[in-house]
Coordinates of C-alpha atoms in Angstrom, one line a residue:
A1 CA -0.6 22.5 -4.7
A2 CA 1.6 25.2 -5.9
S3 CA 2.5 27.8 -4.4
A4 CA -0.6 31.0 -4.5
P5 CA 1.1 34.6 -6.0
A6 CA -0.9 37.7 -4.1
A7 CA -3.6 37.5 -6.9
E8 CA -4.8 34.9 -6.2
A9 CA -4.6 34.7 -2.7
T10 CA -6.8 37.9 -2.5
A11 CA -9.5 39.5 -4.7
A12 CA -7.4 42.5 -5.4
P13 CA -6.3 44.1 -8.6
A14 CA -3.0 43.0 -9.8
A15 CA -1.1 45.5 -8.3
E16 CA 0.8 44.4 -5.0
P17 CA -0.4 46.1 -1.9
A18 CA 0.9 48.8 0.0
A19 CA 3.5 46.8 3.4
G20 CA 1.8 45.8 5.6
A21 CA -2.0 46.5 4.8
T22 CA -4.8 44.0 3.0
L23 CA -6.7 45.1 0.4
N24 CA -9.9 45.8 2.3
G25 CA -9.3 48.6 3.8
V26 CA -7.5 47.6 7.0
T27 CA -3.9 47.6 8.6
L28 CA -2.7 44.4 9.0
P29 CA -0.7 43.5 12.5
A30 CA 3.0 43.8 12.8
D31 CA 3.6 40.3 13.1
A32 CA 1.1 39.3 10.1
A33 CA 2.3 37.2 7.3
P34 CA 2.0 39.2 4.0
P35 CA -1.5 39.4 2.3
A36 CA -0.5 36.2 -0.5
Q37 CA -0.1 34.6 3.3
Q38 CA -3.8 35.4 4.3
V39 CA -5.3 32.5 3.4
Y40 CA -7.6 30.2 5.9
V41 CA -7.7 26.2 4.6
V42 CA -10.7 23.9 5.9
H43 CA -12.3 20.6 5.1
Y44 CA -15.6 19.5 4.9
D45 CA -17.6 17.1 4.6
N46 CA -18.1 15.7 0.7
T47 CA -20.2 13.2 1.7
A48 CA -22.9 15.7 2.9
D49 CA -25.6 16.6 0.6
F50 CA -25.6 20.4 1.6
T51 CA -27.8 22.9 -1.5
T52 CA -27.2 26.1 0.1
I53 CA -24.6 28.2 2.2
D54 CA -27.2 30.6 3.5
F55 CA -28.9 29.9 6.8
F56 CA -32.3 31.3 5.3
E57 CA -32.4 29.0 2.7
S58 CA -32.0 25.9 4.9
V59 CA -30.4 25.6 8.1
Y60 CA -29.4 21.4 7.9
K61 CA -28.6 21.6 4.1
R62 CA -26.4 24.0 4.5
G63 CA -22.9 22.9 3.9
G64 CA -19.7 23.6 3.9
A65 CA -16.7 24.4 6.8
I66 CA -17.6 28.0 6.5
T67 CA -20.6 29.4 5.8
D68 CA -22.9 32.7 7.2
V69 CA -19.8 35.4 5.7
L70 CA -22.0 36.6 2.5
S71 CA -23.9 39.7 4.7
D72 CA -24.7 40.6 8.7
P73 CA -26.4 39.2 10.9
L74 CA -28.5 42.3 12.8
V75 CA -26.0 41.3 15.8
R76 CA -22.9 39.2 16.1
L77 CA -20.5 37.7 19.3
D78 CA -17.6 38.2 20.9
K79 CA -15.8 35.5 22.8
D80 CA -17.2 36.3 26.1
F81 CA -20.1 35.5 24.4
K82 CA -21.7 39.2 24.4
V83 CA -24.4 40.5 22.1
N84 CA -22.7 43.1 20.0
P85 CA -23.8 45.5 17.1
A86 CA -23.2 44.3 13.8
A87 CA -25.7 45.5 11.2
A88 CA -27.9 46.8 13.8
T89 CA -25.8 49.9 15.6
E90 CA -28.6 49.5 18.3
W91 CA -31.5 48.7 18.7
S92 CA -34.8 49.3 21.2
V93 CA -37.6 48.3 22.3
D94 CA -41.2 50.1 23.2
A95 CA -42.6 51.0 26.2
S96 CA -45.4 48.3 25.7
G97 CA -42.0 45.8 25.5
L98 CA -43.1 44.3 22.5
V99 CA -42.1 46.3 19.2
W100 CA -37.9 46.6 18.9
T101 CA -36.4 48.6 16.2
F102 CA -32.8 47.6 14.6
K103 CA -31.1 50.7 13.6
L104 CA -29.3 49.7 10.4
D105 CA -25.8 50.5 9.8
P106 CA -25.8 52.9 6.9
N107 CA -23.0 52.2 5.7
L108 CA -23.5 48.9 4.3
I109 CA -24.3 48.2 0.6
W110 CA -23.9 45.3 -1.6
T111 CA -21.5 44.2 -4.7
D112 CA -23.8 45.6 -6.7
D113 CA -24.3 49.1 -5.2
T114 CA -27.2 48.6 -4.0
P115 CA -28.0 50.0 -0.3
V116 CA -28.6 47.2 2.5
T117 CA -32.5 48.5 3.9
A118 CA -34.7 46.9 6.3
D119 CA -36.5 46.1 2.9
D120 CA -34.2 43.1 2.5
Y121 CA -34.4 42.0 6.6
V122 CA -38.3 41.9 6.4
A123 CA -38.0 39.8 2.5
T124 CA -36.0 37.8 4.2
F125 CA -38.1 37.0 7.2
R126 CA -41.1 36.5 4.9
Y127 CA -39.5 34.1 2.7
A128 CA -38.1 32.4 5.7
A129 CA -42.0 31.9 6.7
D130 CA -43.6 31.4 3.7
P131 CA -44.8 28.0 3.5
K132 CA -44.0 27.6 0.2
H133 CA -40.6 27.9 1.2
A134 CA -41.0 25.2 3.8
W135 CA -37.8 26.4 5.8
D136 CA -36.2 23.4 8.2
F137 CA -35.7 26.2 10.8
T138 CA -39.4 27.6 11.1
W139 CA -40.0 26.3 14.8
F140 CA -36.8 28.8 15.9
F141 CA -39.1 31.8 16.0
Q142 CA -41.8 29.9 17.1
G143 CA -44.2 32.0 19.8
V144 CA -42.3 34.6 19.4
I145 CA -42.7 36.8 16.6
K146 CA -46.1 38.3 16.3
N147 CA -48.1 36.2 13.6
W148 CA -45.0 33.9 12.8
T149 CA -46.7 30.8 13.8
E150 CA -49.8 31.5 11.5
V151 CA -47.9 32.3 8.5
V152 CA -46.1 28.9 8.5
E153 CA -49.3 27.2 9.1
G154 CA -50.1 29.2 5.8
K155 CA -53.2 30.6 8.0
V156 CA -52.1 34.5 7.8
P157 CA -50.5 36.1 4.7
V158 CA -46.5 36.8 4.6
D159 CA -47.7 40.7 4.8
Q160 CA -49.1 40.4 8.2
L161 CA -45.4 38.3 9.5
G162 CA -44.7 41.0 12.1
V163 CA -41.4 42.4 11.1
A164 CA -41.6 45.9 9.1
A165 CA -39.2 48.4 7.6
A166 CA -40.2 51.6 9.5
D167 CA -37.6 53.2 7.3
A168 CA -34.5 52.3 5.4
N169 CA -32.8 51.9 8.2
S170 CA -35.0 51.4 11.0
F171 CA -35.6 47.0 11.0
T172 CA -38.4 46.7 13.6
V173 CA -39.8 42.9 14.7
T174 CA -43.1 42.8 17.0
T175 CA -42.9 39.7 19.8
V176 CA -46.2 37.7 20.7
S177 CA -45.3 38.7 24.1
P178 CA -42.3 40.9 26.2
A179 CA -39.3 39.1 24.7
P180 CA -35.9 40.7 26.3
Y181 CA -34.0 38.2 24.6
L182 CA -35.0 39.1 21.4
P183 CA -31.6 40.1 20.8
A184 CA -29.8 37.5 21.3
M185 CA -32.1 35.6 18.9
M186 CA -31.3 38.0 16.3
L187 CA -27.9 36.4 15.8
Y188 CA -29.5 34.5 13.1
S189 CA -30.8 37.5 11.3
N190 CA -28.1 37.5 8.3
A191 CA -30.0 38.8 5.1
L192 CA -30.7 38.0 2.2
Q193 CA -30.8 40.5 -0.5
K194 CA -34.5 41.6 -1.5
K195 CA -33.6 42.4 -5.4
A196 CA -31.7 38.8 -6.0
L197 CA -34.4 37.2 -3.8
E198 CA -37.2 38.2 -6.2
A199 CA -34.9 37.6 -9.8
H200 CA -33.1 34.5 -9.1
G201 CA -35.1 32.7 -6.2
G202 CA -33.6 31.9 -2.6
L203 CA -30.7 29.6 -4.0
Y204 CA -28.9 33.0 -6.2
N205 CA -25.9 32.4 -3.7
S206 CA -25.3 29.0 -5.1
D207 CA -23.9 30.0 -7.9
P208 CA -21.1 33.1 -8.3
A209 CA -22.3 34.3 -11.4
T210 CA -25.9 34.9 -9.5
S211 CA -24.6 36.0 -5.9
V212 CA -24.5 39.3 -4.2
S213 CA -22.6 40.2 -1.1
S214 CA -22.5 42.8 1.7
G215 CA -20.7 40.9 3.9
P216 CA -16.7 40.6 4.8
F217 CA -17.0 38.1 1.7
V218 CA -17.8 37.4 -1.8
L219 CA -18.6 33.8 -3.0
K220 CA -15.6 33.1 -6.0
E221 CA -16.2 29.7 -6.5
W222 CA -17.9 26.4 -5.7
R223 CA -17.3 23.0 -7.1
K224 CA -20.3 21.2 -5.3
G225 CA -18.0 17.9 -3.3
D226 CA -15.1 19.5 -4.1
R227 CA -14.5 22.8 -3.6
L228 CA -15.9 26.4 -1.8
V229 CA -14.0 29.3 -2.5
Y230 CA -14.4 33.5 -0.6
E231 CA -12.3 36.4 -1.1
A232 CA -12.6 39.2 0.6
N233 CA -15.5 41.8 -0.8
P234 CA -13.4 45.0 -0.9
K235 CA -17.2 46.5 -1.3
Y236 CA -17.6 45.8 2.5
K237 CA -18.5 48.7 5.0
G238 CA -19.0 46.5 7.9
T239 CA -17.5 46.6 11.4
N240 CA -16.1 42.5 10.7
K241 CA -13.6 44.0 7.7
P242 CA -11.0 40.8 7.1
F243 CA -7.9 40.5 7.8
I244 CA -8.1 36.9 6.3
Q245 CA -8.3 36.8 1.9
K246 CA -9.2 34.4 1.3
I247 CA -11.2 31.2 2.6
I248 CA -10.4 27.5 1.0
N249 CA -13.2 24.4 1.8
I250 CA -11.5 21.8 0.2
G251 CA -14.1 18.8 0.5
A252 CA -12.6 15.4 1.8
N253 CA -13.4 12.6 3.9
V254 CA -13.8 14.2 7.2
S255 CA -12.0 11.1 8.8
N256 CA -8.8 11.8 7.2
D257 CA -8.8 15.9 8.5
F258 CA -6.3 14.8 11.4
T259 CA -3.7 13.3 8.8
S260 CA -4.2 16.7 6.9
Y261 CA -3.5 18.9 9.3
Q262 CA -0.6 17.1 10.1
A263 CA 0.2 17.0 6.8
G264 CA 0.4 20.7 6.9
E265 CA -2.7 20.8 4.4
I266 CA -5.6 22.0 6.2
D267 CA -5.3 24.6 9.6
F268 CA -8.0 23.5 11.7
V269 CA -9.5 20.1 13.2
A270 CA -13.4 20.6 14.2
G271 CA -13.1 18.2 17.4
A272 CA -15.8 16.3 16.2
N273 CA -14.0 15.3 13.7
L274 CA -10.9 13.8 16.1
S275 CA -10.8 10.1 16.6
P276 CA -9.9 8.7 20.2
A277 CA -6.9 7.5 18.1
D278 CA -6.2 11.0 16.7
N279 CA -6.6 12.1 20.2
E280 CA -4.1 10.0 21.9
I281 CA -1.7 11.3 19.5
I282 CA -2.6 14.8 20.3
G283 CA -2.2 14.1 23.8
A284 CA 1.2 12.5 23.5
D285 CA 3.0 15.0 21.4
P286 CA 3.7 18.4 23.1
D287 CA 3.5 20.5 19.7
L288 CA 0.1 19.3 18.9
T289 CA -1.5 19.2 22.7
S290 CA -0.3 23.0 22.6
Q291 CA -2.4 23.3 19.8
A292 CA -5.5 21.9 21.1
H293 CA -8.2 24.6 22.2
S294 CA -10.7 22.5 24.3
H295 CA -14.0 25.7 25.0
Y296 CA -17.6 25.0 25.8
G297 CA -19.0 24.0 22.4
D298 CA -22.7 25.3 22.1
F299 CA -23.0 24.5 26.6
R300 CA -24.3 21.0 25.3
T301 CA -25.2 19.3 28.6
D302 CA -25.8 15.1 28.9
Y303 CA -28.3 13.6 31.8
L304 CA -31.1 11.3 32.8
F305 CA -34.5 12.1 32.2
F306 CA -37.3 9.8 33.9
D307 CA -41.0 9.2 32.9
T308 CA -42.2 11.0 36.4
K309 CA -46.2 10.4 36.0
N310 CA -45.7 6.4 36.8
P311 CA -43.7 4.6 39.2
P312 CA -41.2 3.8 40.2
F313 CA -40.1 7.2 38.9
D314 CA -42.7 9.5 40.2
N315 CA -41.4 8.8 43.8
L316 CA -39.0 11.8 44.4
K317 CA -36.9 10.2 46.9
V318 CA -36.5 7.1 43.5
R319 CA -35.0 10.2 41.4
Q320 CA -33.0 11.4 44.4
A321 CA -31.3 8.2 44.9
F322 CA -30.5 7.6 41.3
S323 CA -29.0 11.5 41.3
H324 CA -26.6 10.3 43.7
V325 CA -24.8 7.5 41.9
I326 CA -23.1 8.9 38.9
D327 CA -19.4 9.0 39.7
R328 CA -18.8 12.1 37.6
D329 CA -15.0 12.5 38.2
T330 CA -14.5 9.0 37.5
I331 CA -16.6 9.3 34.1
I332 CA -15.1 12.3 32.7
Q333 CA -11.3 10.7 34.3
S334 CA -11.5 7.1 32.3
I335 CA -14.4 7.3 30.2
I336 CA -15.1 11.2 28.8
K337 CA -11.3 12.4 29.5
P338 CA -11.0 15.6 30.8
T339 CA -10.4 17.4 27.3
Q340 CA -14.3 16.5 26.2
G341 CA -16.2 17.2 29.5
I342 CA -16.7 18.6 33.1
P343 CA -19.3 17.0 35.7
A344 CA -22.9 18.3 35.6
Y345 CA -24.2 18.7 38.9
S346 CA -26.9 20.9 36.9
F347 CA -27.9 21.9 33.8
L348 CA -26.9 25.1 32.9
M349 CA -23.0 25.0 31.8
P350 CA -20.7 27.4 34.1
G351 CA -20.3 30.2 31.4
F352 CA -23.6 30.4 29.7
P353 CA -25.5 33.5 31.2
D354 CA -27.6 32.6 34.6
A355 CA -25.4 29.5 35.1
N356 CA -25.0 28.5 39.0
S357 CA -23.3 25.7 38.8
Q358 CA -21.2 26.0 41.6
G359 CA -24.4 27.1 44.2
L360 CA -26.2 24.0 43.0
K361 CA -23.4 21.7 43.4
D362 CA -24.4 19.9 46.3
I363 CA -27.9 18.9 45.9
Q364 CA -26.9 15.7 43.1
S365 CA -23.3 14.8 44.6
Y366 CA -21.9 11.1 44.1
D367 CA -22.8 9.9 48.0
P368 CA -24.0 5.7 47.5
A369 CA -24.7 5.5 51.0
K370 CA -27.6 8.5 51.0
A371 CA -28.7 7.1 47.7
K372 CA -29.2 3.4 49.3
Q373 CA -31.2 5.3 52.0
L374 CA -33.1 7.3 49.9
L375 CA -34.7 4.1 48.1
A376 CA -34.9 2.5 51.1
E377 CA -37.4 5.3 52.2
A378 CA -38.7 5.3 48.7
G379 CA -39.6 1.2 49.7
F380 CA -37.0 -0.8 48.3
P381 CA -34.4 -2.1 50.2
D382 CA -31.9 -2.9 48.6
G383 CA -33.3 -2.7 45.3
K384 CA -36.3 -5.3 46.5
D385 CA -39.3 -5.3 44.3
F386 CA -37.3 -2.6 42.0
P387 CA -38.8 -3.2 38.2
K388 CA -35.7 -4.5 35.3
L389 CA -35.0 -0.9 33.8
T390 CA -33.6 -0.3 30.3
L391 CA -31.4 2.4 29.5
W392 CA -32.2 4.0 26.4
L393 CA -29.9 6.1 24.1
R394 CA -30.2 8.3 21.4
N395 CA -28.0 7.0 18.5
E396 CA -24.6 7.9 21.2
A397 CA -21.0 7.3 20.1
P398 CA -19.1 4.6 21.3
V399 CA -17.8 6.8 24.4
R400 CA -20.9 7.9 25.6
Q401 CA -22.3 4.0 25.2
A402 CA -19.2 3.4 27.8
M403 CA -20.4 6.1 29.5
A404 CA -24.3 4.7 29.8
Q405 CA -22.7 1.2 30.9
A406 CA -20.6 2.7 33.6
I407 CA -24.1 4.3 34.9
A408 CA -25.4 1.0 34.8
A409 CA -23.0 -0.6 36.6
S410 CA -23.1 1.6 39.5
I411 CA -26.5 1.4 39.9
K412 CA -26.3 -2.5 39.9
Q413 CA -23.8 -1.8 42.6
N414 CA -25.4 0.1 45.0
L415 CA -29.0 -0.2 44.4
N416 CA -28.9 -3.4 43.3
I417 CA -31.2 -2.4 40.4
D418 CA -30.4 -4.4 37.2
V419 CA -30.2 -1.8 34.2
E420 CA -29.9 -2.9 30.2
V421 CA -28.1 -0.1 27.8
S422 CA -29.7 -0.1 24.0
N423 CA -28.6 2.3 22.0
K424 CA -32.0 3.4 19.7
E425 CA -32.1 4.5 16.3
N426 CA -32.3 8.5 16.2
K427 CA -36.5 8.4 14.9
T428 CA -36.8 5.8 17.2
F429 CA -35.6 7.6 20.2
T430 CA -36.8 10.7 19.6
D431 CA -40.7 9.7 18.4
A432 CA -41.1 8.1 22.0
M433 CA -39.5 10.9 24.2
N434 CA -41.8 13.3 22.6
A435 CA -44.8 11.0 22.4
K436 CA -47.5 12.0 25.2
P437 CA -47.9 10.1 27.2
T438 CA -44.0 9.7 26.8
Q439 CA -42.8 5.7 25.8
I440 CA -39.6 6.1 27.5
Q441 CA -39.0 5.4 31.1
F442 CA -35.9 6.2 31.9
G443 CA -33.5 7.4 29.5
M444 CA -30.2 9.6 28.5
V445 CA -29.7 12.6 26.1
S446 CA -28.3 15.7 25.5
Y447 CA -28.8 19.5 25.2
G448 CA -27.8 22.4 23.4
F449 CA -28.3 25.7 23.7
D450 CA -30.2 27.4 20.3
Y451 CA -29.6 30.8 21.3
L452 CA -27.5 32.5 24.4
D453 CA -30.3 33.6 27.3
A454 CA -31.3 30.6 30.1
S455 CA -35.0 31.6 28.6
N456 CA -33.8 28.8 26.0
M457 CA -32.1 26.6 27.6
L458 CA -34.3 25.8 30.7
S459 CA -37.9 26.3 28.4
V460 CA -37.0 22.5 27.7
W461 CA -38.0 21.4 31.1
L462 CA -41.4 24.0 30.6
S463 CA -44.3 21.6 31.1
G464 CA -45.9 20.3 27.9
G465 CA -42.3 20.3 26.3
R466 CA -39.6 17.6 26.1
H467 CA -40.2 15.8 29.4
N468 CA -42.7 15.0 31.5
W469 CA -41.5 16.2 34.6
N470 CA -44.0 19.0 35.6
N471 CA -43.3 22.0 38.1
T472 CA -45.5 24.6 38.4
Q473 CA -43.3 26.9 40.6
F474 CA -41.0 26.5 37.9
D475 CA -43.5 27.2 35.4
D476 CA -44.1 29.9 36.7
L477 CA -40.2 31.7 37.6
V478 CA -39.1 30.7 33.8
K479 CA -42.1 32.0 31.9
K480 CA -41.9 35.5 34.4
A481 CA -38.3 35.8 33.9
S482 CA -38.4 34.9 30.2
A483 CA -40.7 38.0 29.6
F484 CA -38.8 40.4 32.3
T485 CA -37.8 43.8 31.4
G486 CA -36.5 45.3 34.4
D487 CA -33.2 44.4 36.4
A488 CA -31.4 41.9 35.1
A489 CA -30.3 40.5 38.6
E490 CA -33.6 40.2 39.4
R491 CA -34.1 38.2 35.8
T492 CA -31.2 36.4 37.1
K493 CA -32.1 35.2 40.7
M494 CA -35.3 34.3 38.8
F495 CA -34.2 32.0 36.3
Q496 CA -31.5 30.8 39.3
D497 CA -34.2 29.7 41.4
A498 CA -36.4 28.2 39.2
E499 CA -33.1 25.6 38.0
K500 CA -32.6 24.8 41.9
L501 CA -35.8 23.7 41.8
L502 CA -35.3 21.8 38.5
V503 CA -32.3 19.9 40.0
S504 CA -33.7 19.9 43.7
D505 CA -36.9 18.0 42.2
V506 CA -34.4 15.9 40.2
G507 CA -36.1 16.4 36.9
G508 CA -33.4 14.9 35.4
V509 CA -29.8 13.8 36.9
F510 CA -27.0 15.8 35.2
I511 CA -24.2 13.9 34.3
Y512 CA -21.6 16.3 33.1
H513 CA -21.4 19.2 30.5
R514 CA -19.8 18.1 27.0
T515 CA -16.2 20.6 26.0
V516 CA -14.9 20.8 22.5
S517 CA -11.2 20.2 21.4
D518 CA -10.9 21.3 18.2
I519 CA -6.5 21.7 17.0
Y520 CA -5.4 24.9 14.8
K521 CA -2.4 26.0 13.8
P522 CA -0.4 27.7 16.0
Y523 CA 0.1 30.8 13.1
L524 CA -4.0 31.4 13.8
K525 CA -3.2 34.7 16.0
G526 CA -6.2 37.4 16.9
T527 CA -7.2 39.3 20.0
E528 CA -10.6 37.0 19.7
L529 CA -8.1 33.7 20.3
E530 CA -7.0 34.9 23.1
K531 CA -8.4 34.4 26.7
D532 CA -11.9 35.1 27.5
A533 CA -13.3 36.2 30.6
N534 CA -13.1 32.6 32.1
G535 CA -9.5 32.1 31.1
V536 CA -10.6 29.8 27.9
A537 CA -8.1 30.5 24.8
A538 CA -10.1 28.7 21.6
M539 CA -12.0 29.5 18.7
H540 CA -15.5 30.0 20.4
W541 CA -18.8 29.2 19.0
P542 CA -19.7 29.9 16.5
G543 CA -16.7 29.8 14.8
Y544 CA -15.3 32.2 12.2
S545 CA -18.8 33.4 10.6
G546 CA -20.4 36.7 10.8
Y547 CA -21.6 35.6 13.5
S548 CA -18.5 35.9 15.4
R549 CA -16.3 39.0 16.0
L550 CA -13.5 36.3 15.0
V551 CA -13.9 37.5 11.5
G552 CA -12.5 40.7 12.1
S553 CA -9.8 40.0 14.7
M554 CA -8.4 36.3 13.3
Y555 CA -4.9 36.4 10.8
I556 CA -2.1 34.5 9.7
S557 CA 0.9 35.3 11.4
K558 CA 4.4 35.5 10.1
D559 CA 5.2 31.3 11.3
V560 CA 3.4 30.6 8.6
G561 CA 6.0 30.8 6.5
N562 CA 6.1 30.2 2.8
R563 CA 3.2 27.6 2.8
Q564 CA 1.8 26.1 -0.5
I565 CA -1.7 26.8 -1.3
P566 CA -4.1 25.0 -2.8

C-alpha cells in the first residue's frame, strides 16, 4: 500500500484545497486531518454473492460494507433514532389520514445535472412493486401502501400503485389505512433515477460508466469480490454533506477483520465479525477496550415461545412457571457477556420507541420457588407427568446454543422437566414455525425491528402471525394504536398496555436483548459518534449510510497521522 496523494483521496481537481476546506463545500473541523486523509477504509465479505449496491434493486443481494450513499431517502435517522428530514424537507397527512405528502428538497440534482423530482420516487416504488422485477423486500410495504399487494401479485397494473407526483417536488403516498408510522418506514426510500432506470435497467449503478448519483457519494470503482470505491459527490446539494472524501471497501474474508484492524489496514470491524477469541483479546487490552462501542444494533430480542393451543402450554400457569426459571443475570455474565447483551423481561428493548422495560421487569422475574408452585398448581407437581420437551433453535451460533443448554438445565433443576436442545437448519425451523398449525411445541428465536415504531415489533404477536399465541385484547390495542393519529402519549399508553398483556399472558419468555460491540479507530470523530440521549456513544444502526446523519458528521481526526491508504 502506498500513501495516497490528495487527488487520489478525493473527487477533486488536481489542485490542493484551501486549508480547512474539503472539496464538496464543507469546512473540516479544527482537529480534522487534511482532505487527503479523509478516507474511510472497511472490509466486506468477499465470499458474498452480491449484485447491487441499490436497496430497491435487491436488499438481500446488496453488498459491500457501505451501501445506500448514491441518493437520499426521504428521511434519515439521528443517533437518538429520531426521524429527520432528508430528501424531504417536510411531510404531512391529509384529513383522511391516508394521503401523505413529502415535499422534496428542490436543490437536489443528479450528477448528470437533471433535478431530483417526485417522478424519480414514483418510478422507484413502481419498480419495487412490479412483479417483473421480483424485488426481494416486497413484504415490507404489504398492507401499508394502497394497492401494493395487488400490484406485486399482478392483479393490478403498476400505475395504480398508491404513489404519485402531485408536482415536481411533491411525492404522495396513499395508505390502506391510517399509518402514522409511515414517515419512519420511509427511511427505506432512497430513489433510483427514473431516466437511468429506463435507459439501463435496475443495475445501472453497478457500473461507474452508467452510475448516476444525487447522494453524498459517487461510485468510482467496483471490482466485484475485490474493491468497491466511492468518492465525495462534488454536485451533492443535500443536507448530509460528508467530511469523508473517499470510502474504500476491500473484499476480504471477514474472519481476518480483527487482524487487519490491529495492523491498521481498516478503520472499523462490526461486532458480528469478532470471534469470542477476538473479544477476549479486546477485553484484556485497555486501548482496544476503549475502541469497543456497545450499542443497540437492530433492537433484537431473544425469547422462548410455545404452542399455546395444545397441552401443556395451553395452560397459562405452565407458561408462567417457565418464565420464572430463566436466570438472566447469570446467563449474561457467564455465557452472553455484558458487552453482547442485557437481560430482557419484555419484548421491546430499552431505547426503542414506547419501550417500558422497567415497568414490566417484575412480571417474568427469576423466582424458582414461584415457578415450582405454579407448575404444581397447573397439575404437574415436581414435573410429574409432564412430557419430555425438545427446544428448537434456528441455526444458532455456539454462544446461543450454550445459552439454550443452560436454560434446559435450569428447567430440569427447578421443574424436573427433561428438555433436549435441537439446533435446526434455518429452513426447517422457519417452515415449522410458520406452519398453520405450528409444528414447534417449544422454541427459541429472535426478532429485530424493520422500522422504528412499536407497531412493527408488536405486530409479530398479532393473531395469525408468527406465533400461535392469541389475545384479542392485545390485537385490538396494537391495531388501534398503530392507526392512531391523536395524542402521542395516548398512543404510547396503548402500546405499553398491549405489551403488558403479552408479558403477563406469557406469549413468550424474554431472555435477553442483544447489544452489538463494534470496534473502530479513535481517530473517527463526529457529533453522531458522541453519547446519545441514553448515554451510549457508538456508531448506531444503520451505520455509515445515507439513512443516517453519521455521513454528515463523521471525519478523520489528526490523530490518524500519515497512514498508508490502500
